[in-house]
């Protein structure tokens, strides 16, 4: 697609996930200077769309704005942050303007009525906080914390949870311990912590049960034979005419995971199609759908297992080593620290889960996996990044993985 404000505006306002993802990926892959040159005009595109768009369009605006952020301060790493350290004729004042405008937008989005928008904003705050830490802009970090604290005091718990996530993202880079959470956010955190593990696990099991039922519905109502065969081809699963030749029974489960969450027909996945048509039959089904829309795959390393709470503590190897806690009863009983897992992390307000499908690898395969993943994605660059990632790791799993069966 053309790298112009007009082209990006058309893609983001389309409401079509494939167009939105192409726009986000395009700006993500730009050089810092390219982003900086487009920032003013494209930021106005995001601002206008946020003011006038529906929930999905507002989420798209926040996602795009987060990738549009030029991050020019990165060029000053290891030296003094001055105009001379920046590329071209950019100035320290201009970089501050970029951060301030984004911060104002994120502060609006973190209290948006749509949970998808709030989650995108909470994630976006992390990059601003990282930059502020790098250039020792302690005043910016404190300002973000104060603004988020003020918002938490005036919004209901449903929104305060996302404000808390944003606060924690900023507090991490401000080197504030968890005990320094302001009183309003401590209340939210303590309410969550005071719920015993059984209550959380009951919700986890309910989400998993609804998710399995939903998968059956999506397969029946939102896929067809053409999509089933083409998605099998993308995964490298052999076919004989209209028959799919699975090497193992588990491959069928993997195939359907890919078909529903990654494969696109007419620009939409099965999950996106079902959600956009508002076909959910209950609030909890809508919650599961929204979590799946926000879900992303990655390669994780298990650093610890909390057997009591049935949680894995994992490090995201494809996203700057971020640490996550993930609730999964089966994996918490069978996996071991050090093992590598590729899975779709599904974020709910209360906790993270997996989608139920994972590719385990031995701990000593980390370097090989990261190296070969980078090489393999170059072979299928016509596909969206998430499709490239899934197909690459499924192939790597068949070559180097610890093979399992899904119950």
Coordinates of C-alpha atoms in Angstrom, one line a residue:
X1 CA 0.0 0.0 0.0
X2 CA 1.1 3.6 -0.5
X3 CA 2.7 5.2 2.5
X4 CA 0.6 8.3 2.5
X5 CA -1.7 9.8 5.1
X6 CA -4.6 9.4 2.6
X7 CA -3.9 5.7 2.0
X8 CA -3.5 5.0 5.7
X9 CA -6.8 6.9 6.5
X10 CA -8.6 4.8 4.0
X11 CA -7.2 1.5 5.4
X12 CA -7.9 2.4 9.1
X13 CA -11.4 3.7 8.5
X14 CA -12.3 0.7 6.3
X15 CA -13.1 -1.5 9.3
X16 CA -11.5 -4.4 7.4
X17 CA -9.0 -6.2 9.6
X18 CA -6.7 -7.1 6.7
X19 CA -6.4 -3.5 5.6
X20 CA -5.9 -2.3 9.1
X21 CA -3.2 -4.9 9.8
X22 CA -1.4 -3.9 6.5
X23 CA -1.4 -0.3 7.5
X24 CA -0.1 -1.1 11.0
X25 CA 2.6 -3.4 9.7
X26 CA 3.6 -0.9 7.0
X27 CA 4.3 1.9 9.5
X28 CA 5.9 -0.6 12.0
X29 CA 8.5 -1.5 9.3
X30 CA 9.4 2.0 8.4
X31 CA 12.7 3.7 9.4
X32 CA 12.4 6.1 12.4
X33 CA 12.9 9.1 10.1
X34 CA 10.1 7.9 7.8
X35 CA 7.7 7.8 10.7
X36 CA 8.9 11.2 11.9
X37 CA 8.2 12.7 8.5
X38 CA 4.7 11.3 8.4
X39 CA 3.9 11.9 12.1
X40 CA 2.0 15.2 12.0
X41 CA -0.3 14.3 9.1
X42 CA -0.8 10.7 10.2
X43 CA -1.4 11.6 13.8
X44 CA -4.3 13.8 12.7
X45 CA -5.7 10.8 10.8
X46 CA -5.6 8.9 14.0
X47 CA -7.1 11.7 16.0
X48 CA -9.9 12.3 13.5
X49 CA -10.7 8.6 13.4
X50 CA -10.7 8.3 17.1
X51 CA -13.2 11.1 17.4
X52 CA -15.6 9.8 14.8
X53 CA -15.1 6.1 14.5
X54 CA -16.7 3.0 16.0
X55 CA -15.0 0.8 18.6
X56 CA -12.9 -1.2 16.1
X57 CA -11.9 2.0 14.2
X58 CA -10.9 3.6 17.5
X59 CA -8.8 0.6 18.4
X60 CA -7.2 0.7 15.0
X61 CA -6.4 4.4 15.5
X62 CA -4.6 3.6 18.8
X63 CA -2.7 0.6 17.4
X64 CA -1.6 2.6 14.4
X65 CA -0.6 5.6 16.5
X66 CA 1.5 3.4 18.7
X67 CA 3.5 2.1 15.7
X68 CA 3.6 5.6 14.2
X69 CA 5.5 6.9 17.2
X70 CA 9.0 7.8 15.7
X71 CA 11.1 6.8 18.7
X72 CA 13.8 9.2 17.6
X73 CA 15.2 9.2 21.1
X74 CA 16.5 5.7 20.4
X75 CA 19.2 7.3 18.2
X76 CA 20.6 8.9 21.3
X77 CA 21.1 5.7 23.3
X78 CA 24.5 5.6 24.9
X79 CA 25.1 9.3 24.6
X80 CA 23.7 12.7 25.7
X81 CA 20.2 13.4 24.5
X82 CA 20.7 16.6 22.5
X83 CA 19.6 18.0 19.1
X84 CA 23.0 16.9 17.8
X85 CA 22.3 13.3 18.7
X86 CA 19.1 13.2 16.6
X87 CA 19.0 12.4 12.9
X88 CA 18.5 15.2 10.3
X89 CA 17.1 18.4 11.6
X90 CA 14.9 16.9 14.3
X91 CA 15.1 18.5 17.7
X92 CA 14.6 17.4 21.3
X93 CA 11.6 19.7 21.4
X94 CA 10.0 17.9 18.5
X95 CA 10.5 14.5 20.1
X96 CA 8.8 15.8 23.2
X97 CA 5.9 17.0 21.1
X98 CA 5.5 13.5 19.6
X99 CA 5.3 12.0 23.1
X100 CA 2.9 14.6 24.5
X101 CA 0.4 14.3 21.7
X102 CA 0.4 10.5 21.9
X103 CA 0.1 10.7 25.7
X104 CA -3.0 12.9 25.4
X105 CA -4.6 10.5 22.9
X106 CA -3.8 7.4 25.1
X107 CA -5.3 9.1 28.2
X108 CA -8.6 9.5 26.3
X109 CA -8.4 5.9 25.0
X110 CA -7.6 4.4 28.4
X111 CA -11.2 5.3 29.6
X112 CA -12.9 4.5 26.3
X113 CA -16.2 2.6 26.6
X114 CA -14.8 -0.2 24.4
X115 CA -12.5 -2.6 26.2
X116 CA -10.5 -3.3 23.1
X117 CA -9.6 0.4 22.9
X118 CA -8.6 0.5 26.5
X119 CA -6.4 -2.6 26.2
X120 CA -4.6 -1.1 23.2
X121 CA -4.0 2.1 25.1
X122 CA -2.6 0.3 28.1
X123 CA -0.2 -1.5 25.9
X124 CA 0.8 1.7 24.1
X125 CA 1.8 3.5 27.3
X126 CA 4.6 1.1 27.8
X127 CA 6.6 2.5 24.8
X128 CA 6.2 6.1 26.0
X129 CA 7.4 5.1 29.4
X130 CA 10.4 3.2 28.0
X131 CA 11.5 6.3 26.0
X132 CA 11.1 8.6 29.0
X133 CA 13.3 6.2 31.1
X134 CA 15.9 6.1 28.4
X135 CA 16.3 9.9 28.2
X136 CA 15.9 10.3 31.9
X137 CA 12.7 12.3 31.6
X138 CA 11.5 11.6 35.1
X139 CA 9.1 14.5 34.9
X140 CA 7.2 12.8 32.1
X141 CA 7.0 9.5 34.0
X142 CA 5.7 11.3 37.0
X143 CA 3.1 13.2 35.0
X144 CA 1.8 10.0 33.4
X145 CA 1.5 8.3 36.8
X146 CA -0.3 11.3 38.3
X147 CA -2.7 11.5 35.3
X148 CA -3.5 7.8 35.4
X149 CA -4.0 7.9 39.2
X150 CA -6.5 10.8 38.7
X151 CA -8.4 8.8 36.1
X152 CA -8.6 5.7 38.3
X153 CA -10.2 7.7 41.0
X154 CA -13.1 8.8 38.8
X155 CA -13.9 5.7 36.7
X156 CA -15.6 2.4 37.5
X157 CA -13.7 -0.8 38.2
X158 CA -14.2 -2.1 34.6
X159 CA -12.1 0.8 33.3
X160 CA -9.9 1.0 36.4
X161 CA -8.5 -2.4 35.5
X162 CA -7.1 -1.1 32.3
X163 CA -5.9 2.1 33.9
X164 CA -4.0 -0.1 36.4
X165 CA -2.4 -2.0 33.6
X166 CA -1.2 1.3 32.0
X167 CA 0.0 2.5 35.4
X168 CA 2.0 -0.7 36.0
X169 CA 3.6 -0.3 32.6
X170 CA 4.7 3.2 33.4
X171 CA 5.6 2.4 37.0
X172 CA 8.0 -0.3 35.8
X173 CA 10.1 2.2 33.9
X174 CA 9.8 4.7 36.7
X175 CA 11.3 2.0 39.0
X176 CA 8.3 2.1 41.4
X177 CA 7.6 -1.1 43.2
X178 CA 4.1 -2.6 43.2
X179 CA 3.6 -1.4 46.7
X180 CA 3.8 2.2 45.4
X181 CA 0.5 1.8 43.5
X182 CA -1.8 4.7 44.4
X183 CA -4.6 4.0 46.8
X184 CA -7.3 4.0 44.0
X185 CA -5.3 1.4 42.0
X186 CA -4.3 -0.6 45.1
X187 CA -8.0 -1.1 45.8
X188 CA -8.5 -2.6 42.3
X189 CA -5.4 -4.8 42.7
X190 CA -6.3 -5.9 46.2
X191 CA -9.8 -6.8 45.0
X192 CA -8.3 -9.0 42.4
X193 CA -5.8 -10.6 44.7
X194 CA -8.4 -11.1 47.4
X195 CA -10.4 -13.4 45.1
X196 CA -9.2 -16.9 45.9
X197 CA -7.6 -19.1 43.2
X198 CA -10.8 -21.3 43.0
X199 CA -12.8 -18.2 41.9
X200 CA -10.3 -17.3 39.2
X201 CA -10.0 -20.9 38.1
X202 CA -13.8 -21.2 37.8
X203 CA -13.9 -18.2 35.5
X204 CA -11.0 -19.7 33.6
X205 CA -12.9 -22.9 33.1
X206 CA -16.0 -21.1 32.1
X207 CA -14.2 -19.1 29.5
X208 CA -12.5 -22.2 28.2
X209 CA -15.9 -24.0 28.0
X210 CA -17.5 -21.2 26.1
X211 CA -14.5 -20.9 23.9
X212 CA -14.7 -24.5 22.9
X213 CA -18.4 -24.2 22.1
X214 CA -17.7 -21.0 20.2
X215 CA -15.1 -22.8 18.0
X216 CA -17.7 -25.4 17.0
X217 CA -20.1 -22.6 16.0
X218 CA -17.4 -20.7 14.1
X219 CA -16.4 -23.8 12.2
X220 CA -20.0 -24.5 11.2
X221 CA -21.2 -20.9 10.4
X222 CA -18.1 -18.9 9.4
X223 CA -15.9 -21.3 7.3
X224 CA -16.4 -23.2 4.1
X225 CA -14.6 -26.0 2.2
X226 CA -12.5 -23.6 0.2
X227 CA -11.2 -21.9 3.3
X228 CA -10.5 -25.2 5.0
X229 CA -8.5 -26.5 2.1
X230 CA -6.6 -23.3 1.5
X231 CA -5.7 -22.9 5.1
X232 CA -4.4 -26.5 5.2
X233 CA -2.2 -25.6 2.2
X234 CA -0.8 -22.6 3.9
X235 CA 0.2 -24.8 6.9
X236 CA 1.9 -27.3 4.7
X237 CA -0.6 -30.1 5.5
X238 CA -0.8 -32.6 2.7
X239 CA -4.1 -33.0 0.7
X240 CA -5.4 -35.6 -1.6
X241 CA -8.2 -34.1 -3.7
X242 CA -10.8 -33.1 -1.1
X243 CA -9.2 -35.1 1.7
X244 CA -6.8 -33.6 4.2
X245 CA -4.0 -36.0 5.2
X246 CA -3.1 -35.1 8.8
X247 CA 0.1 -36.7 10.0
X248 CA -1.3 -36.8 13.6
X249 CA -4.6 -36.2 15.2
X250 CA -3.2 -33.1 16.9
X251 CA -2.6 -31.5 13.5
X252 CA -6.4 -31.2 13.0
X253 CA -6.7 -29.1 16.2
X254 CA -3.8 -26.9 15.1
X255 CA -5.4 -26.6 11.7
X256 CA -8.7 -25.4 13.1
X257 CA -6.9 -23.0 15.5
X258 CA -5.2 -21.4 12.4
X259 CA -8.4 -21.5 10.3
X260 CA -10.5 -19.6 12.9
X261 CA -7.9 -17.1 14.1
X262 CA -5.5 -16.4 11.3
X263 CA -6.8 -17.4 7.9
X264 CA -8.7 -14.6 6.2
X265 CA -11.5 -14.8 3.6
X266 CA -12.7 -11.5 2.2
X267 CA -10.3 -9.8 4.6
X268 CA -11.7 -11.3 7.8
X269 CA -10.9 -14.2 10.1
X270 CA -13.9 -16.3 11.3
X271 CA -13.6 -14.7 14.7
X272 CA -13.7 -11.2 13.2
X273 CA -16.6 -12.0 10.9
X274 CA -18.7 -13.5 13.8
X275 CA -17.9 -10.5 16.1
X276 CA -18.6 -7.8 13.5
X277 CA -22.0 -9.3 12.7
X278 CA -22.7 -9.2 16.5
X279 CA -23.8 -12.8 16.5
X280 CA -22.7 -13.5 20.1
X281 CA -25.5 -15.1 22.2
X282 CA -24.4 -13.9 25.7
X283 CA -22.2 -11.3 27.4
X284 CA -19.7 -14.0 28.3
X285 CA -19.5 -15.1 24.6
X286 CA -18.8 -11.5 23.6
X287 CA -16.1 -11.3 26.3
X288 CA -14.4 -14.4 24.8
X289 CA -14.6 -13.0 21.3
X290 CA -13.1 -9.7 22.3
X291 CA -10.3 -11.5 24.1
X292 CA -9.6 -13.5 20.9
X293 CA -9.6 -10.4 18.8
X294 CA -6.8 -9.0 21.1
X295 CA -4.9 -12.3 21.3
X296 CA -1.5 -12.6 19.7
X297 CA 0.9 -15.5 19.2
X298 CA 4.5 -15.6 20.3
X299 CA 7.3 -17.8 21.4
X300 CA 7.5 -18.0 25.2
X301 CA 10.0 -19.4 27.7
X302 CA 8.7 -20.9 30.9
X303 CA 10.6 -19.3 33.8
X304 CA 8.5 -20.7 36.6
X305 CA 5.3 -22.5 37.4
X306 CA 2.8 -21.6 40.1
X307 CA 1.2 -25.0 40.7
X308 CA -1.2 -23.7 43.3
X309 CA -2.7 -21.0 41.0
X310 CA -2.2 -23.1 37.9
X311 CA -0.2 -20.4 36.2
X312 CA 2.9 -20.3 34.1
X313 CA 5.3 -17.4 34.4
X314 CA 6.7 -16.9 30.9
X315 CA 9.1 -14.6 29.0
X316 CA 8.0 -13.4 25.6
X317 CA 11.0 -14.1 23.3
X318 CA 9.7 -12.2 20.3
X319 CA 8.6 -9.0 22.2
X320 CA 11.5 -7.6 24.2
X321 CA 11.5 -10.2 26.9
X322 CA 8.2 -9.1 28.4
X323 CA 7.1 -11.3 31.4
X324 CA 3.5 -12.7 31.5
X325 CA 1.5 -14.8 33.9
X326 CA -0.7 -17.3 32.0
X327 CA -3.4 -19.5 33.5
X328 CA -3.5 -23.0 31.9
X329 CA -4.5 -26.0 34.0
X330 CA -3.0 -28.6 31.7
X331 CA 0.3 -26.9 31.0
X332 CA 0.8 -26.0 34.6
X333 CA 0.6 -29.7 35.5
X334 CA 2.7 -31.0 32.6
X335 CA 5.2 -28.3 31.5
X336 CA 8.6 -27.7 33.1
X337 CA 10.6 -24.5 33.6
X338 CA 13.0 -23.8 30.7
X339 CA 10.6 -25.4 28.1
X340 CA 9.8 -23.1 25.1
X341 CA 6.1 -22.7 24.0
X342 CA 4.6 -21.1 21.0
X343 CA 1.0 -20.2 21.7
X344 CA -1.7 -17.6 21.3
X345 CA -1.9 -15.5 24.5
X346 CA -5.5 -14.6 25.1
X347 CA -5.9 -11.5 27.4
X348 CA -8.9 -11.2 29.7
X349 CA -9.3 -8.4 32.2
X350 CA -8.7 -10.9 35.1
X351 CA -5.9 -13.0 33.7
X352 CA -4.2 -14.3 30.5
X353 CA -4.8 -17.7 29.1
X354 CA -3.7 -19.8 26.1
X355 CA -6.1 -20.6 23.3
X356 CA -5.6 -24.3 24.2
X357 CA -3.1 -25.0 21.4
X358 CA 0.6 -24.8 21.9
X359 CA 3.8 -26.0 20.3
X360 CA 6.4 -27.1 22.9
X361 CA 10.1 -27.1 22.2
X362 CA 13.2 -28.2 24.2
X363 CA 15.0 -25.5 26.1
X364 CA 18.2 -25.9 24.1
X365 CA 16.4 -25.1 20.8
X366 CA 16.0 -21.4 21.6
X367 CA 18.8 -20.0 19.4
X368 CA 17.9 -22.3 16.5
X369 CA 14.2 -21.3 16.6
X370 CA 14.8 -17.6 16.7
X371 CA 17.3 -17.9 13.9
X372 CA 15.2 -20.1 11.6
X373 CA 12.0 -18.2 12.3
X374 CA 13.7 -15.0 11.0
X375 CA 14.8 -16.9 7.9
X376 CA 11.5 -18.6 7.2
X377 CA 9.3 -15.6 7.4
X378 CA 11.1 -14.1 4.5
X379 CA 9.8 -16.8 2.3
X380 CA 6.1 -16.0 2.8
X381 CA 6.1 -12.2 3.1
X382 CA 3.0 -11.9 1.0
X383 CA 1.0 -13.0 4.0
X384 CA 0.2 -11.0 7.2
X385 CA 2.8 -11.1 9.9
X386 CA 0.7 -13.2 12.2
X387 CA 0.1 -15.8 9.5
X388 CA 3.8 -15.9 8.7
X389 CA 4.6 -16.4 12.4
X390 CA 2.1 -19.3 12.9
X391 CA 3.0 -21.2 9.7
X392 CA 6.7 -20.8 10.5
X393 CA 6.5 -22.1 14.0
X394 CA 4.2 -25.0 13.0
X395 CA 6.8 -26.0 10.5
X396 CA 9.5 -25.6 13.2
X397 CA 7.4 -27.7 15.6
X398 CA 7.2 -30.5 13.2
X399 CA 11.0 -30.5 12.9
X400 CA 12.1 -29.8 16.4
X401 CA 9.1 -29.8 18.7
X402 CA 8.1 -32.0 21.6
X403 CA 5.0 -33.7 20.1
X404 CA 1.8 -33.8 22.2
X405 CA -1.8 -34.9 21.9
X406 CA -4.7 -32.6 22.6
X407 CA -7.4 -34.1 24.8

